């Protein structure tokens, strides 16, 4: 097992903590290699202290010869879509990560074709073909999805940083830039920061959470309840009662919309340009911030059908403007929100991934499902 350094900016989480490495070492099934990382939430010394762990240089996985005996573990992508398309990403091993290329996302085809080419090269060389295990499709020994363990942290952080942005503008005006996102020491520390802003604000926002019963929605509601804020909560039943979408009251009755749905396929839009610009009956738009916790701007099924929304936002500039003042509308769409709670998110995630590795890799049902998802995605891009 080879734990790689994360290259993505502001990504300080780790899929395996020192405690998880100790569990895996005790299983006796694996040789454990951990790349050094200047950004990981756990210091290199914490891994060095684990008996059985070997250390390697950051990015050393890229120099390894192709082998079926190495499983490389990370969280975020191995490189950009362009890097994959240009052959800049070495693919000679099995990898575990959040790939975000199995559901038709923009740029996914180039990544999958790079994997198809690597498989073809392996077959020609008569060596085992590499497999991409997407954490979004990996279940643990308890049958629960492992990737979903990050979802409550995404909802919690998304709600917190969305409120930070909304409260900042409520105090300083619509033109004020949203405060940058920074990693918090804990959920409690993040709650304390937002509570201070809330207490200084003239009035609290009205909040709508769509997808309230899922992991992201539960995390968002945990944050809101910690602050004593009420929210309207919609899930499948509530959206069905309202015709599935678009939802006029989402733009006329609320200040903040939290999109926490898990996209599995096409669904009706929640909001559209037409609805934002001309709510029915001549009603005024109240909505001034959308927090896209699901963060699927490049998905053809994104329910936020807004022409100005086509890319994720960043930690440095967490919101993007969709409409100008006086009726300003902004969106927050950050694709690694749990990394703003790196220690707690890593602990929760590693506690699920380590048993899946120790007890079931590679033949267990969870790993078989993940392989099937990869093969299905490859077959889709192979079709003419």
Coordinates of C-alpha atoms in Angstrom, one line a residue, residues 103 209-212 214 216-217 234-236 239 258-264 267 270 292-296 301-303:
X103 CA -20.8 10.2 -14.3
X209 CA -31.5 22.9 2.4
X210 CA -32.4 20.7 -0.6
X211 CA -31.2 17.1 -0.1
X212 CA -31.6 17.4 3.7
X214 CA -28.5 12.8 2.7
X216 CA -24.3 16.4 2.9
X217 CA -27.7 17.6 4.1
X234 CA -36.5 19.5 1.5
X235 CA -35.7 16.1 0.2
X236 CA -37.4 13.8 -2.3
X239 CA -39.4 18.4 -4.1
X258 CA -27.8 24.9 0.1
X259 CA -27.8 22.3 -2.7
X260 CA -26.9 19.0 -1.0
X261 CA -28.3 16.5 -3.4
X262 CA -26.3 13.5 -4.6
X263 CA -26.6 13.4 -8.4
X264 CA -27.2 9.9 -9.9
X267 CA -33.3 15.6 -12.6
X270 CA -34.0 23.7 -9.0
X292 CA -23.5 24.1 -4.2
X293 CA -22.2 21.6 -1.7
X294 CA -22.7 18.9 -4.3
X295 CA -20.3 20.9 -6.6
X296 CA -21.1 19.4 -10.0
X301 CA -27.3 16.9 -14.8
X302 CA -26.4 19.9 -12.5
X303 CA -29.8 21.1 -11.2

